[in-house]
Amino acid sequence: MEIYNKVRRACRSILLLGMLLVSTMSFAQTTRTVYCMGETVMDILFRGSTPIAANAGGSALNSAVSLGRVGAHVEFIGEVGNDSTGMHILDFLKDNHVGTSYVHRCEGMRTTVSLAYLNERNDASYVFFMDTPKDGPSAVAPDFHKDDILLLGSFYAVNPRNRQRVELVLNKAHEQGAIIYYDINLRSPHASMLPQLMPAITNMMSHADVVRASRGDLRTVFGTTDADSVYHSIIAPRCKQFVCTRGADAVTVFTGKGKTDYPVKKIRTVSTIGAGDNFNAGFIYGLIHQGITLKQLANELTAAQWKSLEHNAQLFSQDCCMHLGNYISQELADKLKASSKN
């Protein structure tokens, strides 16, 4: 009997250890990484002639910081100058729980600085001071896992200088089953380059699982603000999921099943810098929070899933607009982290 009890206790210990290992493996397998790829900028905000704030910026960087604040596992892919501004941005990313293993420090390059002038509507116009080397960034791509998420967009994604690295990362993410979220995010200063950029833009859309564009992007890139015609003639043949934002007006989501408009809550803005970037961050937060996979996206989401994604996207975007930071507030981040534990 004593031998029997010893064997039973040993078997129970082995069983508990096995359950612990399975639990740990399961958790590791469901941990998803968000890779945000783009430029780094130091934004100095002005109201009139008075500087009022300075923020580490860049479209994908703003998204990465907001996602890091809510506890997502985030890596930033980009480059900074090997200067004090670049070091400040790297430290800021680390302080906000964003990995920097794929950030290249360029010897002899000064990190880009922008002067952002806010108008009476709190929209910004920019003056950039750039020092970009002719040689592109080093062509290194992470190893993606199934249902990881890659966010990329703006001029960085289609800049001929970055083509080798961007295509390497894009193709690897696609091959390894990551969700690809492409934010077109091109403004009028790049309109003259469109003939050169369009092949890269269409390639991005062909690889993407979700495409987002603002009303301004449609005007700049496609010469119209008619989202329906752009979707059906240009985007849908390449990507079925398209999200069109229009500032304070309704957000429209196009899918293979049709389109849905989502009203936007009216708020009093302080700065609209980062509004679109945080819309992207909130959308990606929603993908992770709901456990939405690449397969589910391909097979069409439910109306309830889309509604939740848009709710989170607007929540992040509007919170960012109500203060001078380029990211969601720490207050909102803490609330979301607390609610996810309950």
Short mmCIF file of C-alpha atoms in Angstrom, two decimals:
data_model
loop_
_atom_site.label_atom_id
_atom_site.label_comp_id
_atom_site.label_asym_id
_atom_site.label_seq_id
_atom_site.Cartn_x
_atom_site.Cartn_y
_atom_site.Cartn_z
CA MET A 1 0.00 0.00 0.00
CA GLU A 2 2.83 2.38 0.88
CA ILE A 3 4.49 1.72 -2.48
CA TYR A 4 1.14 2.31 -4.21
CA ASN A 5 0.73 5.69 -2.46
CA LYS A 6 4.27 6.75 -3.39
CA VAL A 7 3.64 5.84 -7.03
CA ARG A 8 0.32 7.70 -6.97
CA ARG A 9 1.94 10.83 -5.49
CA ALA A 10 4.73 10.66 -8.06
CA CYS A 11 2.22 10.32 -10.91
CA ARG A 12 0.22 13.23 -9.53
CA SER A 13 3.35 15.40 -9.39
CA ILE A 14 4.20 14.48 -12.97
CA LEU A 15 0.64 15.26 -14.05
CA LEU A 16 0.69 18.67 -12.33
CA LEU A 17 4.06 19.47 -13.87
CA GLY A 18 2.71 18.46 -17.28
CA MET A 19 -0.35 20.69 -16.83
CA LEU A 20 1.89 23.59 -15.83
CA LEU A 21 4.07 23.08 -18.89
CA VAL A 22 1.07 22.88 -21.19
CA SER A 23 -0.36 26.04 -19.62
CA THR A 24 2.94 27.87 -20.06
CA MET A 25 3.27 26.69 -23.67
CA SER A 26 -0.29 27.74 -24.42
CA PHE A 27 0.32 31.21 -23.04
CA ALA A 28 3.53 31.58 -25.05
CA GLN A 29 1.79 30.44 -28.21
CA THR A 30 -0.98 33.01 -27.80
CA THR A 31 1.37 35.91 -27.12
CA ARG A 32 1.36 38.09 -30.21
CA THR A 33 3.93 40.70 -31.20
CA VAL A 34 3.06 43.91 -33.00
CA TYR A 35 5.82 45.22 -35.29
CA CYS A 36 5.48 48.92 -36.14
CA MET A 37 7.70 50.03 -39.03
CA GLY A 38 8.35 53.66 -39.93
CA GLU A 39 10.23 56.89 -39.53
CA THR A 40 11.40 58.58 -36.33
CA VAL A 41 10.95 62.32 -35.83
CA MET A 42 11.24 64.78 -32.99
CA ASP A 43 8.10 66.94 -33.20
CA ILE A 44 8.26 70.45 -31.75
CA LEU A 45 4.73 71.86 -31.47
CA PHE A 46 3.98 75.57 -31.87
CA ARG A 47 0.89 77.61 -31.25
CA GLY A 48 1.53 80.83 -33.12
CA SER A 49 5.22 81.53 -32.60
CA THR A 50 5.37 79.89 -29.16
CA PRO A 51 6.72 76.33 -28.73
CA ILE A 52 4.34 74.41 -26.45
CA ALA A 53 5.53 70.77 -26.53
CA ALA A 54 8.17 68.41 -27.90
CA ASN A 55 7.33 64.78 -28.62
CA ALA A 56 9.07 61.77 -30.10
CA GLY A 57 7.08 61.18 -33.26
CA GLY A 58 6.60 59.46 -36.58
CA SER A 59 3.40 57.69 -37.60
CA ALA A 60 4.32 54.10 -36.71
CA LEU A 61 6.24 55.23 -33.63
CA ASN A 62 3.17 57.02 -32.24
CA SER A 63 1.15 53.82 -32.68
CA ALA A 64 3.89 51.73 -31.07
CA VAL A 65 4.03 53.91 -27.95
CA SER A 66 0.26 53.74 -27.43
CA LEU A 67 0.29 49.97 -27.83
CA GLY A 68 3.24 49.67 -25.47
CA ARG A 69 1.37 51.70 -22.88
CA VAL A 70 -1.58 49.29 -22.87
CA GLY A 71 0.70 46.29 -22.40
CA ALA A 72 0.97 44.89 -25.92
CA HIS A 73 4.24 43.22 -26.91
CA VAL A 74 5.61 45.77 -29.41
CA GLU A 75 8.77 46.08 -31.49
CA PHE A 76 9.64 49.19 -33.49
CA ILE A 77 11.44 48.82 -36.84
CA GLY A 78 13.19 51.96 -38.06
CA GLU A 79 16.27 54.12 -37.70
CA VAL A 80 17.54 57.11 -35.75
CA GLY A 81 20.58 59.31 -35.99
CA ASN A 82 23.51 58.55 -33.73
CA ASP A 83 22.94 61.81 -31.86
CA SER A 84 21.40 63.04 -28.61
CA THR A 85 17.95 63.35 -30.23
CA GLY A 86 18.14 59.77 -31.46
CA MET A 87 19.18 58.56 -28.01
CA HIS A 88 16.29 60.47 -26.46
CA ILE A 89 13.84 58.73 -28.80
CA LEU A 90 15.33 55.30 -28.07
CA ASP A 91 15.08 55.92 -24.33
CA PHE A 92 11.50 57.12 -24.74
CA LEU A 93 10.56 53.95 -26.62
CA LYS A 94 12.11 51.75 -23.94
CA ASP A 95 10.36 53.72 -21.18
CA ASN A 96 7.07 53.00 -22.92
CA HIS A 97 7.74 49.25 -23.24
CA VAL A 98 8.55 49.29 -26.96
CA GLY A 99 11.38 47.03 -28.12
CA THR A 100 14.21 48.62 -30.09
CA SER A 101 16.13 45.57 -31.33
CA TYR A 102 15.28 46.47 -34.94
CA VAL A 103 16.10 50.19 -34.70
CA HIS A 104 19.24 51.03 -36.66
CA ARG A 105 21.46 53.86 -35.35
CA CYS A 106 22.92 55.62 -38.39
CA GLU A 107 26.43 56.94 -37.89
CA GLY A 108 26.81 60.54 -39.00
CA MET A 109 23.06 61.11 -39.43
CA ARG A 110 21.10 63.69 -37.48
CA THR A 111 17.64 62.56 -36.38
CA THR A 112 14.81 64.31 -38.23
CA VAL A 113 13.20 67.28 -36.46
CA SER A 114 9.82 68.73 -37.44
CA LEU A 115 8.23 72.03 -36.48
CA ALA A 116 4.46 71.46 -36.20
CA TYR A 117 2.34 74.63 -36.28
CA LEU A 118 -1.19 74.18 -34.89
CA ASN A 119 -3.94 76.26 -36.47
CA GLU A 120 -7.27 77.37 -34.96
CA ARG A 121 -8.72 73.87 -35.55
CA ASN A 122 -5.66 72.32 -33.85
CA ASP A 123 -4.55 70.71 -37.13
CA ALA A 124 -0.84 70.92 -37.86
CA SER A 125 1.27 72.09 -40.78
CA TYR A 126 4.90 70.94 -40.78
CA VAL A 127 8.39 72.11 -41.59
CA PHE A 128 10.93 69.24 -41.64
CA PHE A 129 14.67 69.33 -41.05
CA MET A 130 15.96 66.03 -42.45
CA ASP A 131 19.41 64.53 -42.81
CA THR A 132 18.79 61.19 -44.53
CA PRO A 133 21.74 59.20 -45.91
CA LYS A 134 21.48 58.00 -49.51
CA ASP A 135 22.07 54.39 -48.49
CA GLY A 136 18.95 52.60 -47.24
CA PRO A 137 18.59 51.03 -43.78
CA SER A 138 20.08 47.60 -43.18
CA ALA A 139 17.91 44.81 -44.64
CA VAL A 140 17.05 42.87 -41.48
CA ALA A 141 13.62 41.37 -40.78
CA PRO A 142 12.25 39.74 -37.62
CA ASP A 143 10.98 36.18 -37.48
CA PHE A 144 7.20 36.54 -37.44
CA HIS A 145 4.86 34.07 -35.80
CA LYS A 146 1.39 33.23 -37.02
CA ASP A 147 -1.09 36.04 -36.25
CA ASP A 148 1.59 38.55 -35.24
CA ILE A 149 0.76 41.99 -36.63
CA LEU A 150 2.82 44.25 -38.90
CA LEU A 151 1.83 47.92 -39.09
CA LEU A 152 3.45 50.03 -41.78
CA GLY A 153 2.60 52.99 -43.95
CA SER A 154 3.21 56.67 -44.73
CA PHE A 155 6.04 57.78 -47.02
CA TYR A 156 8.50 55.53 -45.18
CA ALA A 157 6.81 52.40 -46.54
CA VAL A 158 6.99 53.48 -50.19
CA ASN A 159 10.17 55.58 -50.16
CA PRO A 160 12.49 54.11 -52.84
CA ARG A 161 15.39 54.49 -50.39
CA ASN A 162 13.75 52.00 -48.00
CA ARG A 163 12.53 49.57 -50.66
CA GLN A 164 14.90 46.68 -49.92
CA ARG A 165 14.21 46.55 -46.18
CA VAL A 166 10.47 47.22 -46.45
CA GLU A 167 9.94 44.51 -49.07
CA LEU A 168 11.99 42.02 -47.05
CA VAL A 169 9.90 42.67 -43.93
CA LEU A 170 6.61 42.76 -45.87
CA ASN A 171 7.25 39.51 -47.74
CA LYS A 172 8.45 37.71 -44.63
CA ALA A 173 5.41 38.82 -42.62
CA HIS A 174 3.12 37.64 -45.42
CA GLU A 175 4.85 34.27 -45.80
CA GLN A 176 4.87 33.57 -42.06
CA GLY A 177 1.17 34.29 -41.50
CA ALA A 178 1.23 37.71 -39.82
CA ILE A 179 -1.65 40.18 -40.17
CA ILE A 180 -0.53 43.15 -42.29
CA TYR A 181 -2.13 46.54 -41.62
CA TYR A 182 -1.26 49.19 -44.22
CA ASP A 183 -1.98 52.87 -43.54
CA ILE A 184 -1.54 54.79 -46.82
CA ASN A 185 -0.96 58.10 -45.00
CA LEU A 186 0.49 60.19 -47.85
CA ARG A 187 0.14 63.95 -47.97
CA SER A 188 0.27 66.58 -50.71
CA PRO A 189 4.08 67.20 -50.54
CA HIS A 190 4.52 63.70 -52.01
CA ALA A 191 1.92 64.14 -54.76
CA SER A 192 4.58 65.00 -57.35
CA MET A 193 6.23 61.61 -56.70
CA LEU A 194 3.09 59.52 -57.23
CA PRO A 195 4.08 58.05 -60.61
CA GLN A 196 7.21 56.73 -58.93
CA LEU A 197 5.40 55.61 -55.76
CA MET A 198 2.24 53.96 -57.15
CA PRO A 199 3.85 50.55 -57.85
CA ALA A 200 4.93 50.36 -54.19
CA ILE A 201 1.51 51.55 -52.97
CA THR A 202 -0.35 48.88 -54.99
CA ASN A 203 2.15 46.25 -53.82
CA MET A 204 1.45 47.22 -50.20
CA MET A 205 -2.29 46.91 -50.76
CA SER A 206 -1.85 43.51 -52.43
CA HIS A 207 -0.04 42.17 -49.35
CA ALA A 208 -2.28 43.88 -46.78
CA ASP A 209 -5.11 42.31 -44.79
CA VAL A 210 -6.45 45.72 -43.75
CA VAL A 211 -5.93 49.01 -45.61
CA ARG A 212 -6.69 52.38 -44.02
CA ALA A 213 -6.78 55.78 -45.69
CA SER A 214 -8.01 59.20 -44.66
CA ARG A 215 -10.09 61.45 -46.88
CA GLY A 216 -6.94 63.48 -47.50
CA ASP A 217 -5.05 60.35 -48.57
CA LEU A 218 -7.74 59.57 -51.14
CA ARG A 219 -7.51 63.07 -52.58
CA THR A 220 -3.71 63.01 -52.74
CA VAL A 221 -3.19 59.48 -54.06
CA PHE A 222 -6.31 58.78 -56.13
CA GLY A 223 -7.48 62.29 -57.02
CA THR A 224 -10.94 61.86 -55.47
CA THR A 225 -12.63 61.68 -52.07
CA ASP A 226 -15.18 59.13 -53.31
CA ALA A 227 -14.25 56.18 -51.08
CA ASP A 228 -16.76 53.86 -52.78
CA SER A 229 -15.21 54.22 -56.23
CA VAL A 230 -11.64 53.93 -54.88
CA TYR A 231 -12.54 50.80 -52.93
CA HIS A 232 -14.31 48.97 -55.75
CA SER A 233 -11.92 49.91 -58.54
CA ILE A 234 -8.53 49.93 -56.82
CA ILE A 235 -8.48 48.52 -53.27
CA ALA A 236 -10.97 45.61 -53.31
CA PRO A 237 -9.16 43.67 -56.07
CA ARG A 238 -6.11 43.69 -53.77
CA CYS A 239 -7.51 43.82 -50.21
CA LYS A 240 -11.12 43.23 -49.11
CA GLN A 241 -10.93 45.09 -45.79
CA PHE A 242 -10.74 48.89 -46.16
CA VAL A 243 -11.23 51.53 -43.47
CA CYS A 244 -11.76 55.15 -44.52
CA THR A 245 -11.53 57.90 -41.89
CA ARG A 246 -12.78 61.45 -42.38
CA GLY A 247 -11.70 63.43 -39.34
CA ALA A 248 -14.79 64.36 -37.31
CA ASP A 249 -17.12 62.73 -39.87
CA ALA A 250 -18.21 59.10 -39.97
CA VAL A 251 -15.74 56.22 -40.39
CA THR A 252 -16.65 53.86 -43.24
CA VAL A 253 -15.64 50.20 -43.26
CA PHE A 254 -15.72 48.31 -46.55
CA THR A 255 -15.63 44.49 -46.64
CA GLY A 256 -16.62 41.78 -49.06
CA LYS A 257 -20.12 41.93 -47.49
CA GLY A 258 -20.67 45.65 -48.11
CA LYS A 259 -20.00 48.86 -46.20
CA THR A 260 -20.91 50.25 -42.77
CA ASP A 261 -20.70 53.81 -41.45
CA TYR A 262 -19.72 54.43 -37.84
CA PRO A 263 -20.54 57.88 -36.38
CA VAL A 264 -17.75 59.79 -34.67
CA LYS A 265 -18.30 61.36 -31.28
CA LYS A 266 -17.74 65.13 -31.22
CA ILE A 267 -14.93 66.20 -28.89
CA ARG A 268 -12.98 69.35 -28.12
CA THR A 269 -9.48 68.83 -29.53
CA VAL A 270 -6.17 70.13 -28.20
CA SER A 271 -4.02 68.71 -31.00
CA THR A 272 -4.91 66.37 -33.87
CA ILE A 273 -1.30 65.24 -34.33
CA GLY A 274 -1.34 61.46 -34.01
CA ALA A 275 -5.11 61.09 -34.49
CA GLY A 276 -4.77 58.65 -37.38
CA ASP A 277 -1.80 56.88 -35.83
CA ASN A 278 -3.78 56.21 -32.68
CA PHE A 279 -6.79 55.09 -34.69
CA ASN A 280 -4.44 52.42 -36.07
CA ALA A 281 -3.19 51.57 -32.58
CA GLY A 282 -6.72 51.24 -31.21
CA PHE A 283 -7.74 49.02 -34.12
CA ILE A 284 -4.74 46.74 -33.52
CA TYR A 285 -5.45 46.73 -29.78
CA GLY A 286 -8.94 45.51 -30.70
CA LEU A 287 -7.54 42.72 -32.88
CA ILE A 288 -5.45 41.47 -29.96
CA HIS A 289 -8.14 42.05 -27.32
CA GLN A 290 -10.71 40.05 -29.30
CA GLY A 291 -8.20 37.39 -30.36
CA ILE A 292 -8.95 37.99 -34.04
CA THR A 293 -6.76 35.88 -36.32
CA LEU A 294 -5.66 36.16 -39.92
CA LYS A 295 -8.02 33.31 -40.82
CA GLN A 296 -10.96 35.13 -39.26
CA LEU A 297 -10.13 38.30 -41.18
CA ALA A 298 -9.96 36.34 -44.42
CA ASN A 299 -13.32 34.67 -43.72
CA GLU A 300 -15.04 38.00 -42.85
CA LEU A 301 -15.62 39.33 -39.33
CA THR A 302 -19.02 39.65 -37.70
CA ALA A 303 -20.79 42.98 -37.32
CA ALA A 304 -20.13 42.84 -33.57
CA GLN A 305 -16.39 42.33 -34.13
CA TRP A 306 -16.19 45.29 -36.52
CA LYS A 307 -18.16 47.48 -34.13
CA SER A 308 -15.74 46.65 -31.30
CA LEU A 309 -12.70 47.31 -33.51
CA GLU A 310 -14.05 50.72 -34.52
CA HIS A 311 -14.95 51.55 -30.92
CA ASN A 312 -11.38 50.92 -29.78
CA ALA A 313 -9.89 52.75 -32.78
CA GLN A 314 -11.97 55.84 -32.07
CA LEU A 315 -11.32 55.61 -28.33
CA PHE A 316 -7.55 55.77 -28.89
CA SER A 317 -7.78 58.48 -31.54
CA GLN A 318 -10.03 60.77 -29.54
CA ASP A 319 -8.02 60.39 -26.34
CA CYS A 320 -4.87 61.42 -28.22
CA CYS A 321 -6.62 64.52 -29.60
CA MET A 322 -7.51 65.77 -26.13
CA HIS A 323 -3.92 66.50 -25.03
CA LEU A 324 -0.60 67.56 -26.54
CA GLY A 325 0.98 64.10 -26.68
CA ASN A 326 1.17 62.07 -29.90
CA TYR A 327 -0.14 58.96 -28.09
CA ILE A 328 -2.89 57.88 -25.73
CA SER A 329 -2.71 59.21 -22.19
CA GLN A 330 -1.29 57.09 -19.42
CA GLU A 331 -4.66 57.46 -17.69
CA LEU A 332 -6.50 55.68 -20.52
CA ALA A 333 -3.75 53.07 -20.76
CA ASP A 334 -4.08 52.29 -17.04
CA LYS A 335 -7.86 51.98 -17.31
CA LEU A 336 -7.63 49.57 -20.21
CA LYS A 337 -4.99 47.45 -18.47
CA ALA A 338 -7.08 47.33 -15.31
CA SER A 339 -10.26 46.35 -17.19
CA SER A 340 -8.44 43.55 -19.06
CA LYS A 341 -7.50 41.95 -15.73
CA ASN A 342 -11.11 41.78 -14.58
#
